Amino acid sequence: MPLSDDDLRKYASEITRLKDALQQILFGQEHLIEMVVTGLIARGHILLEGLPGLGKTELVKGLSKALKLENKRIQFTPDLLPGDITGNPVLQETPQGREFVFQPGPLFANLVLADEINRASPKTQSALLEAMQERRVTVLGEAHELPAPFFVLATQNPIELEGTYPLPEAQLDRFLFKLEVLRNDAATLQKIVTGRELGVEPTLEPVMESSELAAIMNAAREIYLPEVVANYIARLVDASHPGQSKTAEGIKFGASPRAALSLASAAKSRALMQARPNASFEDVKAVAVPVLQHRIILDYNARIDGHTNRGIVEALLAEVPSQALETPPTIKETAEV
Amino acid sequence: MSESDKATAWKRLARLTVLRFNTGWWFERLAPLLVAAGLTAAIAIIFLRARVEALDWVPVSASAGGLLLLCAIGAFFLARRRFISTSQALVRLESRLHLKNALTAAENGIAPWPSPPAEHRVQDGFAWHWPRLLAPFGIALLVVTISLAVPVTRVEGTSELPPSEPLAWEQMESWLETLEEEAVLEEDATKKFRDSIEALRERPEQEWFAHSSMEATDTLRDSLNHEIRQLATETSVAQRNLSALQAYSAQMSEAVKAQLGAEFSEALRNLQMNELSLNQDLMQALNSIDPSKLGQLDSLSSEQMKQLQEALKKLSDACKQCSGNQPGLGKGFSEDETALMKKILGSCNKPGAGNCNKPGQSGITRGPGTAPITMGEEQRLNTDNLEGVQNPDFSNALPADLMGLGVTEHEIDETLTGPTAAGALNSNGQGGEAIWRDSLLPEDKAVLKRYFK
């Protein structure tokens, strides 16, 4: 049952309000906000990478305020233990005697801000795996469901910095998007300096109830994914594997099937944000870089030659045509208008 | 515009795209067939022009049309699997017009059809690649035109050359003709040899040069040659003895006359036994001669004797001529060979040709030629006595000069290298060197070398 035009317009309007609200607290990062909202609607976890002080934490806090969701912040440090984020059983006096009672950790929130996730040890990083994939944590053999919706928005500093541990590939694959937070230009900085005061958090009124967010997320699933678009996604992901395309010569390991699912989900979300009943090639191209760039692993030669994951994904987009149509040599392609 | 009108408009545009795309593939597959058909037609036209005076254009045109039709059908079947459908054309259109897959969604009933473009030109981003499209037609046409324009020599039936027969047959027939021209042999004296040659000739042509045929030919030629040589020898002996007895009978002793007479009689017997028998008149004339009476009695007039001698001489010359033309039968050098020998021998004692008077000694002018002229006597350089030169001043010694001898110990590298086996060094070094040896793959090493170069 396709979505009606009215539904599409209503959901798109609500999403626009959310984006506008976020732009009130984070100036000059329209594309970043667009992508974060897209990831949110696609029920994905997001990894934000950028230097300190660029507004990553502010964005997540603003998102929780605008969505009126319970949010927790975990500052990852090298001595942080898995139990510190999942929660621990504590011995308590009860009418029945002393017994262990589970004390939920900071993961038990709708929106978890995992700040500087790559400063924690790999053991602690891995503790997030189950929470992100299964949306539950298991402590002493007992599974505890996490509240719905559950999103992890993690920030990390570039791994070249001192005291960072690169995230394991399995965990990276569980992030829908990896977004790079770039520095602002001078005009935006001037706007920030003029409108903000150090140490004073900007106020933001909620623009959406959690039920409305759930409806939007459900609507995104109803977006029609044409067969040709699904075929494009499949060819794009397949081309990321060594030997499947010219660009993949510099790739050691390609993207997983989860990457294909993520591409489809993100493309649908983007279509809903634009009030369209169907996903398109353009949607896939728009979300391909944040979806794929952290899921492919470059080989040694490519890294030495200065290739980046982003550049490789962009080369893949240029190499793989949206439609698998082999044009005869008797016909030539004209320039696009 | 209603939804159905929009759908119709978009599908019409899609069909135009389908037509252009599929026709493009059809032309692509047709191209090699067309060139091949052009070449085939050109060869056929040249073949026909060489054999037919005036081409009948009706069957030629019909054949060309049929060939083109076959090519077209073949190209269709070859290109068919690359043809696209209207749905694929719609995807192409929406992709080129940035409609965000709206046409596909509309075709599937998910979304309404967007408004078709105002201009009805197909905006599918395809354009004909004219050089590629027309080149095969041009090539085929050019080849056919050349085949029609190029001058062709008419082929008039079969013109096979008569097979050449073994030379020995011709040679034997030539000998027989020479003998027959002298008219001193019996008419059917040569018949046996001619029959034998004809018998060989009547065998199949492909067997003329077979081993058996060549053997028979050689045997026949040897036999004929033997008969001719014997005829020449006997007639020569007869003519010589007859002349001698006729002229010098009076001065000869009886013994000599008897010997010459016996030789003459022996020659006559041999001539009678020869396969190439002399004609009856000549034989009778020779038989009527009594050699013992020659020079004493005028048994034959001098005129008759002269005619007889001339007849024998002519036969003898003819036989010598025949046998003399055959190489390898003891005839000595022919005139040509003699002239060649004279030419060769005449070049003796010329510069670079050696001395004919001193076989094996070589000539005075043989060799590299005259010694080069020198401008005076060579000076004696006194290189027999060599004296050593000593330089006691070591400060100016060259690097390789020996400056002294001393006794020292070897410098031994005492760095721990670990136990070795079969000449292999077990220690892999430390730090970066160990990583370089143990951890890095050849391609990694190549990259690092390139990077740090």
mmCIF file with all atom_site columns, C-alpha atoms in Angstrom, chain A residues 15-186:
data_model
loop_
_atom_site.group_PDB
_atom_site.id
_atom_site.type_symbol
_atom_site.label_atom_id
_atom_site.label_alt_id
_atom_site.label_comp_id
_atom_site.label_asym_id
_atom_site.label_entity_id
_atom_site.label_seq_id
_atom_site.pdbx_PDB_ins_code
_atom_site.Cartn_x
_atom_site.Cartn_y
_atom_site.Cartn_z
_atom_site.occupancy
_atom_site.B_iso_or_equiv
_atom_site.pdbx_formal_charge
_atom_site.auth_seq_id
_atom_site.auth_comp_id
_atom_site.auth_asym_id
_atom_site.auth_atom_id
_atom_site.pdbx_PDB_model_num
ATOM 1   C CA . ILE A 1 15  ? 11.270 16.270  9.039  1.00 0.00 ? 15  ILE A CA 1
ATOM 2   C CA . THR A 1 16  ? 11.920 19.750  7.700  1.00 0.00 ? 16  THR A CA 1
ATOM 3   C CA . ARG A 1 17  ? 10.921 21.212  11.049 1.00 0.00 ? 17  ARG A CA 1
ATOM 4   C CA . LEU A 1 18  ? 13.386 18.911  12.774 1.00 0.00 ? 18  LEU A CA 1
ATOM 5   C CA . LYS A 1 19  ? 16.164 19.933  10.409 1.00 0.00 ? 19  LYS A CA 1
ATOM 6   C CA . ASP A 1 20  ? 15.361 23.608  10.895 1.00 0.00 ? 20  ASP A CA 1
ATOM 7   C CA . ALA A 1 21  ? 15.510 23.151  14.662 1.00 0.00 ? 21  ALA A CA 1
ATOM 8   C CA . LEU A 1 22  ? 18.893 21.482  14.468 1.00 0.00 ? 22  LEU A CA 1
ATOM 9   C CA . GLN A 1 23  ? 20.184 24.263  12.271 1.00 0.00 ? 23  GLN A CA 1
ATOM 10  C CA . GLN A 1 24  ? 19.374 26.639  15.112 1.00 0.00 ? 24  GLN A CA 1
ATOM 11  C CA . ILE A 1 25  ? 22.073 25.078  17.234 1.00 0.00 ? 25  ILE A CA 1
ATOM 12  C CA . LEU A 1 26  ? 24.578 24.027  14.582 1.00 0.00 ? 26  LEU A CA 1
ATOM 13  C CA . PHE A 1 27  ? 25.303 26.701  12.032 1.00 0.00 ? 27  PHE A CA 1
ATOM 14  C CA . GLY A 1 28  ? 26.589 26.030  8.535  1.00 0.00 ? 28  GLY A CA 1
ATOM 15  C CA . GLN A 1 29  ? 26.326 22.236  8.725  1.00 0.00 ? 29  GLN A CA 1
ATOM 16  C CA . GLU A 1 30  ? 23.215 21.709  6.621  1.00 0.00 ? 30  GLU A CA 1
ATOM 17  C CA . HIS A 1 31  ? 24.559 18.655  4.870  1.00 0.00 ? 31  HIS A CA 1
ATOM 18  C CA . LEU A 1 32  ? 25.664 17.059  8.137  1.00 0.00 ? 32  LEU A CA 1
ATOM 19  C CA . ILE A 1 33  ? 22.249 17.673  9.664  1.00 0.00 ? 33  ILE A CA 1
ATOM 20  C CA . GLU A 1 34  ? 20.537 16.281  6.562  1.00 0.00 ? 34  GLU A CA 1
ATOM 21  C CA . MET A 1 35  ? 22.589 13.110  6.803  1.00 0.00 ? 35  MET A CA 1
ATOM 22  C CA . VAL A 1 36  ? 22.090 12.698  10.560 1.00 0.00 ? 36  VAL A CA 1
ATOM 23  C CA . VAL A 1 37  ? 18.321 12.997  10.171 1.00 0.00 ? 37  VAL A CA 1
ATOM 24  C CA . THR A 1 38  ? 18.408 10.587  7.236  1.00 0.00 ? 38  THR A CA 1
ATOM 25  C CA . GLY A 1 39  ? 20.278 8.067   9.362  1.00 0.00 ? 39  GLY A CA 1
ATOM 26  C CA . LEU A 1 40  ? 17.883 8.546   12.208 1.00 0.00 ? 40  LEU A CA 1
ATOM 27  C CA . ILE A 1 41  ? 14.834 7.868   10.023 1.00 0.00 ? 41  ILE A CA 1
ATOM 28  C CA . ALA A 1 42  ? 16.588 4.809   8.615  1.00 0.00 ? 42  ALA A CA 1
ATOM 29  C CA . ARG A 1 43  ? 17.010 3.504   12.204 1.00 0.00 ? 43  ARG A CA 1
ATOM 30  C CA . GLY A 1 44  ? 20.734 3.552   11.875 1.00 0.00 ? 44  GLY A CA 1
ATOM 31  C CA . HIS A 1 45  ? 23.576 4.349   14.221 1.00 0.00 ? 45  HIS A CA 1
ATOM 32  C CA . ILE A 1 46  ? 25.845 7.148   13.180 1.00 0.00 ? 46  ILE A CA 1
ATOM 33  C CA . LEU A 1 47  ? 29.547 7.673   13.620 1.00 0.00 ? 47  LEU A CA 1
ATOM 34  C CA . LEU A 1 48  ? 30.671 11.289  13.534 1.00 0.00 ? 48  LEU A CA 1
ATOM 35  C CA . GLU A 1 49  ? 34.302 11.916  12.889 1.00 0.00 ? 49  GLU A CA 1
ATOM 36  C CA . GLY A 1 50  ? 35.992 15.237  13.263 1.00 0.00 ? 50  GLY A CA 1
ATOM 37  C CA . LEU A 1 51  ? 38.361 17.288  15.297 1.00 0.00 ? 51  LEU A CA 1
ATOM 38  C CA . PRO A 1 52  ? 37.306 18.427  18.801 1.00 0.00 ? 52  PRO A CA 1
ATOM 39  C CA . GLY A 1 53  ? 35.167 21.527  19.060 1.00 0.00 ? 53  GLY A CA 1
ATOM 40  C CA . LEU A 1 54  ? 33.347 21.283  15.739 1.00 0.00 ? 54  LEU A CA 1
ATOM 41  C CA . GLY A 1 55  ? 29.923 20.732  17.328 1.00 0.00 ? 55  GLY A CA 1
ATOM 42  C CA . LYS A 1 56  ? 29.523 16.974  17.199 1.00 0.00 ? 56  LYS A CA 1
ATOM 43  C CA . THR A 1 57  ? 28.326 16.714  20.784 1.00 0.00 ? 57  THR A CA 1
ATOM 44  C CA . GLU A 1 58  ? 26.123 19.770  20.411 1.00 0.00 ? 58  GLU A CA 1
ATOM 45  C CA . LEU A 1 59  ? 24.400 18.210  17.450 1.00 0.00 ? 59  LEU A CA 1
ATOM 46  C CA . VAL A 1 60  ? 23.577 15.036  19.363 1.00 0.00 ? 60  VAL A CA 1
ATOM 47  C CA . LYS A 1 61  ? 22.363 16.944  22.368 1.00 0.00 ? 61  LYS A CA 1
ATOM 48  C CA . GLY A 1 62  ? 20.253 19.172  20.159 1.00 0.00 ? 62  GLY A CA 1
ATOM 49  C CA . LEU A 1 63  ? 18.781 16.121  18.481 1.00 0.00 ? 63  LEU A CA 1
ATOM 50  C CA . SER A 1 64  ? 17.710 14.625  21.795 1.00 0.00 ? 64  SER A CA 1
ATOM 51  C CA . LYS A 1 65  ? 16.110 17.896  22.816 1.00 0.00 ? 65  LYS A CA 1
ATOM 52  C CA . ALA A 1 66  ? 14.291 18.346  19.523 1.00 0.00 ? 66  ALA A CA 1
ATOM 53  C CA . LEU A 1 67  ? 13.001 14.765  19.554 1.00 0.00 ? 67  LEU A CA 1
ATOM 54  C CA . LYS A 1 68  ? 12.207 14.835  23.260 1.00 0.00 ? 68  LYS A CA 1
ATOM 55  C CA . LEU A 1 69  ? 14.068 11.596  23.720 1.00 0.00 ? 69  LEU A CA 1
ATOM 56  C CA . GLU A 1 70  ? 15.969 10.412  26.757 1.00 0.00 ? 70  GLU A CA 1
ATOM 57  C CA . ASN A 1 71  ? 19.611 10.804  26.079 1.00 0.00 ? 71  ASN A CA 1
ATOM 58  C CA . LYS A 1 72  ? 22.739 9.681   27.887 1.00 0.00 ? 72  LYS A CA 1
ATOM 59  C CA . ARG A 1 73  ? 26.280 10.622  27.266 1.00 0.00 ? 73  ARG A CA 1
ATOM 60  C CA . ILE A 1 74  ? 29.213 8.290   27.716 1.00 0.00 ? 74  ILE A CA 1
ATOM 61  C CA . GLN A 1 75  ? 32.647 9.781   27.623 1.00 0.00 ? 75  GLN A CA 1
ATOM 62  C CA . PHE A 1 76  ? 34.880 6.990   26.438 1.00 0.00 ? 76  PHE A CA 1
ATOM 63  C CA . THR A 1 77  ? 38.274 6.791   28.068 1.00 0.00 ? 77  THR A CA 1
ATOM 64  C CA . PRO A 1 78  ? 41.006 4.178   27.962 1.00 0.00 ? 78  PRO A CA 1
ATOM 65  C CA . ASP A 1 79  ? 40.091 2.847   31.449 1.00 0.00 ? 79  ASP A CA 1
ATOM 66  C CA . LEU A 1 80  ? 36.360 2.560   30.755 1.00 0.00 ? 80  LEU A CA 1
ATOM 67  C CA . LEU A 1 81  ? 35.130 -1.009  31.325 1.00 0.00 ? 81  LEU A CA 1
ATOM 68  C CA . PRO A 1 82  ? 32.284 -2.768  29.493 1.00 0.00 ? 82  PRO A CA 1
ATOM 69  C CA . GLY A 1 83  ? 30.234 -2.908  32.688 1.00 0.00 ? 83  GLY A CA 1
ATOM 70  C CA . ASP A 1 84  ? 30.478 0.832   33.007 1.00 0.00 ? 84  ASP A CA 1
ATOM 71  C CA . ILE A 1 85  ? 28.323 1.266   29.906 1.00 0.00 ? 85  ILE A CA 1
ATOM 72  C CA . THR A 1 86  ? 26.065 -1.794  30.038 1.00 0.00 ? 86  THR A CA 1
ATOM 73  C CA . GLY A 1 87  ? 25.359 -1.688  33.754 1.00 0.00 ? 87  GLY A CA 1
ATOM 74  C CA . ASN A 1 88  ? 26.277 -4.019  36.623 1.00 0.00 ? 88  ASN A CA 1
ATOM 75  C CA . PRO A 1 89  ? 24.459 -6.248  39.111 1.00 0.00 ? 89  PRO A CA 1
ATOM 76  C CA . VAL A 1 90  ? 24.678 -4.723  42.541 1.00 0.00 ? 90  VAL A CA 1
ATOM 77  C CA . LEU A 1 91  ? 24.178 -6.577  45.816 1.00 0.00 ? 91  LEU A CA 1
ATOM 78  C CA . GLN A 1 92  ? 21.172 -5.020  47.529 1.00 0.00 ? 92  GLN A CA 1
ATOM 79  C CA . GLU A 1 93  ? 19.137 -5.622  50.636 1.00 0.00 ? 93  GLU A CA 1
ATOM 80  C CA . THR A 1 94  ? 15.631 -6.684  49.682 1.00 0.00 ? 94  THR A CA 1
ATOM 81  C CA . PRO A 1 95  ? 12.718 -8.016  51.787 1.00 0.00 ? 95  PRO A CA 1
ATOM 82  C CA . GLN A 1 96  ? 13.692 -11.455 50.517 1.00 0.00 ? 96  GLN A CA 1
ATOM 83  C CA . GLY A 1 97  ? 17.264 -10.989 51.625 1.00 0.00 ? 97  GLY A CA 1
ATOM 84  C CA . ARG A 1 98  ? 20.368 -9.825  49.814 1.00 0.00 ? 98  ARG A CA 1
ATOM 85  C CA . GLU A 1 99  ? 20.388 -10.357 46.140 1.00 0.00 ? 99  GLU A CA 1
ATOM 86  C CA . PHE A 1 100 ? 21.943 -8.990  42.997 1.00 0.00 ? 100 PHE A CA 1
ATOM 87  C CA . VAL A 1 101 ? 19.892 -6.326  41.327 1.00 0.00 ? 101 VAL A CA 1
ATOM 88  C CA . PHE A 1 102 ? 20.806 -5.128  37.848 1.00 0.00 ? 102 PHE A CA 1
ATOM 89  C CA . GLN A 1 103 ? 21.632 -1.447  37.704 1.00 0.00 ? 103 GLN A CA 1
ATOM 90  C CA . PRO A 1 104 ? 21.225 -0.279  34.086 1.00 0.00 ? 104 PRO A CA 1
ATOM 91  C CA . GLY A 1 105 ? 24.163 1.547   32.623 1.00 0.00 ? 105 GLY A CA 1
ATOM 92  C CA . PRO A 1 106 ? 24.132 4.609   30.409 1.00 0.00 ? 106 PRO A CA 1
ATOM 93  C CA . LEU A 1 107 ? 23.265 2.496   27.367 1.00 0.00 ? 107 LEU A CA 1
ATOM 94  C CA . PHE A 1 108 ? 19.684 2.377   28.610 1.00 0.00 ? 108 PHE A CA 1
ATOM 95  C CA . ALA A 1 109 ? 18.496 5.511   26.851 1.00 0.00 ? 109 ALA A CA 1
ATOM 96  C CA . ASN A 1 110 ? 16.887 6.391   23.517 1.00 0.00 ? 110 ASN A CA 1
ATOM 97  C CA . LEU A 1 111 ? 19.784 8.384   22.276 1.00 0.00 ? 111 LEU A CA 1
ATOM 98  C CA . VAL A 1 112 ? 23.241 7.440   23.442 1.00 0.00 ? 112 VAL A CA 1
ATOM 99  C CA . LEU A 1 113 ? 26.061 9.788   22.740 1.00 0.00 ? 113 LEU A CA 1
ATOM 100 C CA . ALA A 1 114 ? 29.262 7.769   22.733 1.00 0.00 ? 114 ALA A CA 1
ATOM 101 C CA . ASP A 1 115 ? 31.737 10.579  22.860 1.00 0.00 ? 115 ASP A CA 1
ATOM 102 C CA . GLU A 1 116 ? 35.229 9.923   21.566 1.00 0.00 ? 116 GLU A CA 1
ATOM 103 C CA . ILE A 1 117 ? 34.472 6.251   21.158 1.00 0.00 ? 117 ILE A CA 1
ATOM 104 C CA . ASN A 1 118 ? 37.892 5.492   19.782 1.00 0.00 ? 118 ASN A CA 1
ATOM 105 C CA . ARG A 1 119 ? 39.570 6.483   23.050 1.00 0.00 ? 119 ARG A CA 1
ATOM 106 C CA . ALA A 1 120 ? 38.147 3.379   24.778 1.00 0.00 ? 120 ALA A CA 1
ATOM 107 C CA . SER A 1 121 ? 39.854 0.024   24.696 1.00 0.00 ? 121 SER A CA 1
ATOM 108 C CA . PRO A 1 122 ? 38.660 -2.488  22.060 1.00 0.00 ? 122 PRO A CA 1
ATOM 109 C CA . LYS A 1 123 ? 37.004 -4.569  24.807 1.00 0.00 ? 123 LYS A CA 1
ATOM 110 C CA . THR A 1 124 ? 34.735 -1.722  25.779 1.00 0.00 ? 124 THR A CA 1
ATOM 111 C CA . GLN A 1 125 ? 34.090 -0.795  22.172 1.00 0.00 ? 125 GLN A CA 1
ATOM 112 C CA . SER A 1 126 ? 32.993 -4.366  21.529 1.00 0.00 ? 126 SER A CA 1
ATOM 113 C CA . ALA A 1 127 ? 30.511 -4.147  24.392 1.00 0.00 ? 127 ALA A CA 1
ATOM 114 C CA . LEU A 1 128 ? 28.528 -1.828  22.178 1.00 0.00 ? 128 LEU A CA 1
ATOM 115 C CA . LEU A 1 129 ? 28.221 -4.500  19.457 1.00 0.00 ? 129 LEU A CA 1
ATOM 116 C CA . GLU A 1 130 ? 25.274 -6.384  20.920 1.00 0.00 ? 130 GLU A CA 1
ATOM 117 C CA . ALA A 1 131 ? 23.541 -3.195  21.951 1.00 0.00 ? 131 ALA A CA 1
ATOM 118 C CA . MET A 1 132 ? 23.809 -1.709  18.479 1.00 0.00 ? 132 MET A CA 1
ATOM 119 C CA . GLN A 1 133 ? 22.769 -4.828  16.580 1.00 0.00 ? 133 GLN A CA 1
ATOM 120 C CA . GLU A 1 134 ? 20.330 -6.622  18.910 1.00 0.00 ? 134 GLU A CA 1
ATOM 121 C CA . ARG A 1 135 ? 19.226 -3.509  20.812 1.00 0.00 ? 135 ARG A CA 1
ATOM 122 C CA . ARG A 1 136 ? 19.718 -5.328  24.097 1.00 0.00 ? 136 ARG A CA 1
ATOM 123 C CA . VAL A 1 137 ? 22.515 -6.084  26.554 1.00 0.00 ? 137 VAL A CA 1
ATOM 124 C CA . THR A 1 138 ? 23.300 -9.327  28.309 1.00 0.00 ? 138 THR A CA 1
ATOM 125 C CA . VAL A 1 139 ? 24.806 -9.215  31.790 1.00 0.00 ? 139 VAL A CA 1
ATOM 126 C CA . LEU A 1 140 ? 25.532 -12.395 33.745 1.00 0.00 ? 140 LEU A CA 1
ATOM 127 C CA . GLY A 1 141 ? 23.510 -14.366 31.218 1.00 0.00 ? 141 GLY A CA 1
ATOM 128 C CA . GLU A 1 142 ? 20.465 -12.196 31.570 1.00 0.00 ? 142 GLU A CA 1
ATOM 129 C CA . ALA A 1 143 ? 19.322 -10.190 28.541 1.00 0.00 ? 143 ALA A CA 1
ATOM 130 C CA . HIS A 1 144 ? 17.989 -6.681  29.098 1.00 0.00 ? 144 HIS A CA 1
ATOM 131 C CA . GLU A 1 145 ? 16.041 -4.989  26.310 1.00 0.00 ? 145 GLU A CA 1
ATOM 132 C CA . LEU A 1 146 ? 17.041 -1.440  25.471 1.00 0.00 ? 146 LEU A CA 1
ATOM 133 C CA . PRO A 1 147 ? 14.334 1.229   25.135 1.00 0.00 ? 147 PRO A CA 1
ATOM 134 C CA . ALA A 1 148 ? 12.909 1.926   21.693 1.00 0.00 ? 148 ALA A CA 1
ATOM 135 C CA . PRO A 1 149 ? 13.919 3.855   19.725 1.00 0.00 ? 149 PRO A CA 1
ATOM 136 C CA . PHE A 1 150 ? 17.587 3.286   20.404 1.00 0.00 ? 150 PHE A CA 1
ATOM 137 C CA . PHE A 1 151 ? 20.262 5.149   18.573 1.00 0.00 ? 151 PHE A CA 1
ATOM 138 C CA . VAL A 1 152 ? 23.959 5.351   19.108 1.00 0.00 ? 152 VAL A CA 1
ATOM 139 C CA . LEU A 1 153 ? 25.580 8.479   17.873 1.00 0.00 ? 153 LEU A CA 1
ATOM 140 C CA . ALA A 1 154 ? 29.257 8.078   18.367 1.00 0.00 ? 154 ALA A CA 1
ATOM 141 C CA . THR A 1 155 ? 31.918 10.643  17.839 1.00 0.00 ? 155 THR A CA 1
ATOM 142 C CA . GLN A 1 156 ? 35.516 9.867   17.207 1.00 0.00 ? 156 GLN A CA 1
ATOM 143 C CA . ASN A 1 157 ? 38.669 11.810  16.642 1.00 0.00 ? 157 ASN A CA 1
ATOM 144 C CA . PRO A 1 158 ? 40.723 11.026  13.590 1.00 0.00 ? 158 PRO A CA 1
ATOM 145 C CA . ILE A 1 159 ? 42.675 7.874   14.351 1.00 0.00 ? 159 ILE A CA 1
ATOM 146 C CA . GLU A 1 160 ? 45.969 9.493   13.560 1.00 0.00 ? 160 GLU A CA 1
ATOM 147 C CA . LEU A 1 161 ? 45.699 11.398  16.859 1.00 0.00 ? 161 LEU A CA 1
ATOM 148 C CA . GLU A 1 162 ? 47.529 10.131  19.947 1.00 0.00 ? 162 GLU A CA 1
ATOM 149 C CA . GLY A 1 163 ? 45.730 7.781   22.373 1.00 0.00 ? 163 GLY A CA 1
ATOM 150 C CA . THR A 1 164 ? 43.108 6.403   19.995 1.00 0.00 ? 164 THR A CA 1
ATOM 151 C CA . TYR A 1 165 ? 42.183 2.821   19.221 1.00 0.00 ? 165 TYR A CA 1
ATOM 152 C CA . PRO A 1 166 ? 40.776 2.110   15.765 1.00 0.00 ? 166 PRO A CA 1
ATOM 153 C CA . LEU A 1 167 ? 37.274 0.642   15.900 1.00 0.00 ? 167 LEU A CA 1
ATOM 154 C CA . PRO A 1 168 ? 37.039 -3.050  14.947 1.00 0.00 ? 168 PRO A CA 1
ATOM 155 C CA . GLU A 1 169 ? 35.630 -3.704  11.473 1.00 0.00 ? 169 GLU A CA 1
ATOM 156 C CA . ALA A 1 170 ? 32.639 -5.609  12.875 1.00 0.00 ? 170 ALA A CA 1
ATOM 157 C CA . GLN A 1 171 ? 31.616 -2.598  14.902 1.00 0.00 ? 171 GLN A CA 1
ATOM 158 C CA . LEU A 1 172 ? 32.230 -0.156  12.104 1.00 0.00 ? 172 LEU A CA 1
ATOM 159 C CA . ASP A 1 173 ? 29.893 -2.215  9.922  1.00 0.00 ? 173 ASP A CA 1
ATOM 160 C CA . ARG A 1 174 ? 27.106 -1.648  12.428 1.00 0.00 ? 174 ARG A CA 1
ATOM 161 C CA . PHE A 1 175 ? 27.166 2.094   11.935 1.00 0.00 ? 175 PHE A CA 1
ATOM 162 C CA . LEU A 1 176 ? 24.800 3.115   9.144  1.00 0.00 ? 176 LEU A CA 1
ATOM 163 C CA . PHE A 1 177 ? 26.721 6.289   8.378  1.00 0.00 ? 177 PHE A CA 1
ATOM 164 C CA . LYS A 1 178 ? 30.158 7.571   9.033  1.00 0.00 ? 178 LYS A CA 1
ATOM 165 C CA . LEU A 1 179 ? 29.980 11.328  8.668  1.00 0.00 ? 179 LEU A CA 1
ATOM 166 C CA . GLU A 1 180 ? 32.901 13.675  8.579  1.00 0.00 ? 180 GLU A CA 1
ATOM 167 C CA . VAL A 1 181 ? 32.362 16.885  10.498 1.00 0.00 ? 181 VAL A CA 1
ATOM 168 C CA . LEU A 1 182 ? 34.255 19.595  8.676  1.00 0.00 ? 182 LEU A CA 1
ATOM 169 C CA . ARG A 1 183 ? 35.291 22.940  10.081 1.00 0.00 ? 183 ARG A CA 1
ATOM 170 C CA . ASN A 1 184 ? 33.142 25.989  9.398  1.00 0.00 ? 184 ASN A CA 1
ATOM 171 C CA . ASP A 1 185 ? 34.057 28.847  7.141  1.00 0.00 ? 185 ASP A CA 1
ATOM 172 C CA . ALA A 1 186 ? 34.748 32.354  8.410  1.00 0.00 ? 186 ALA A CA 1
#
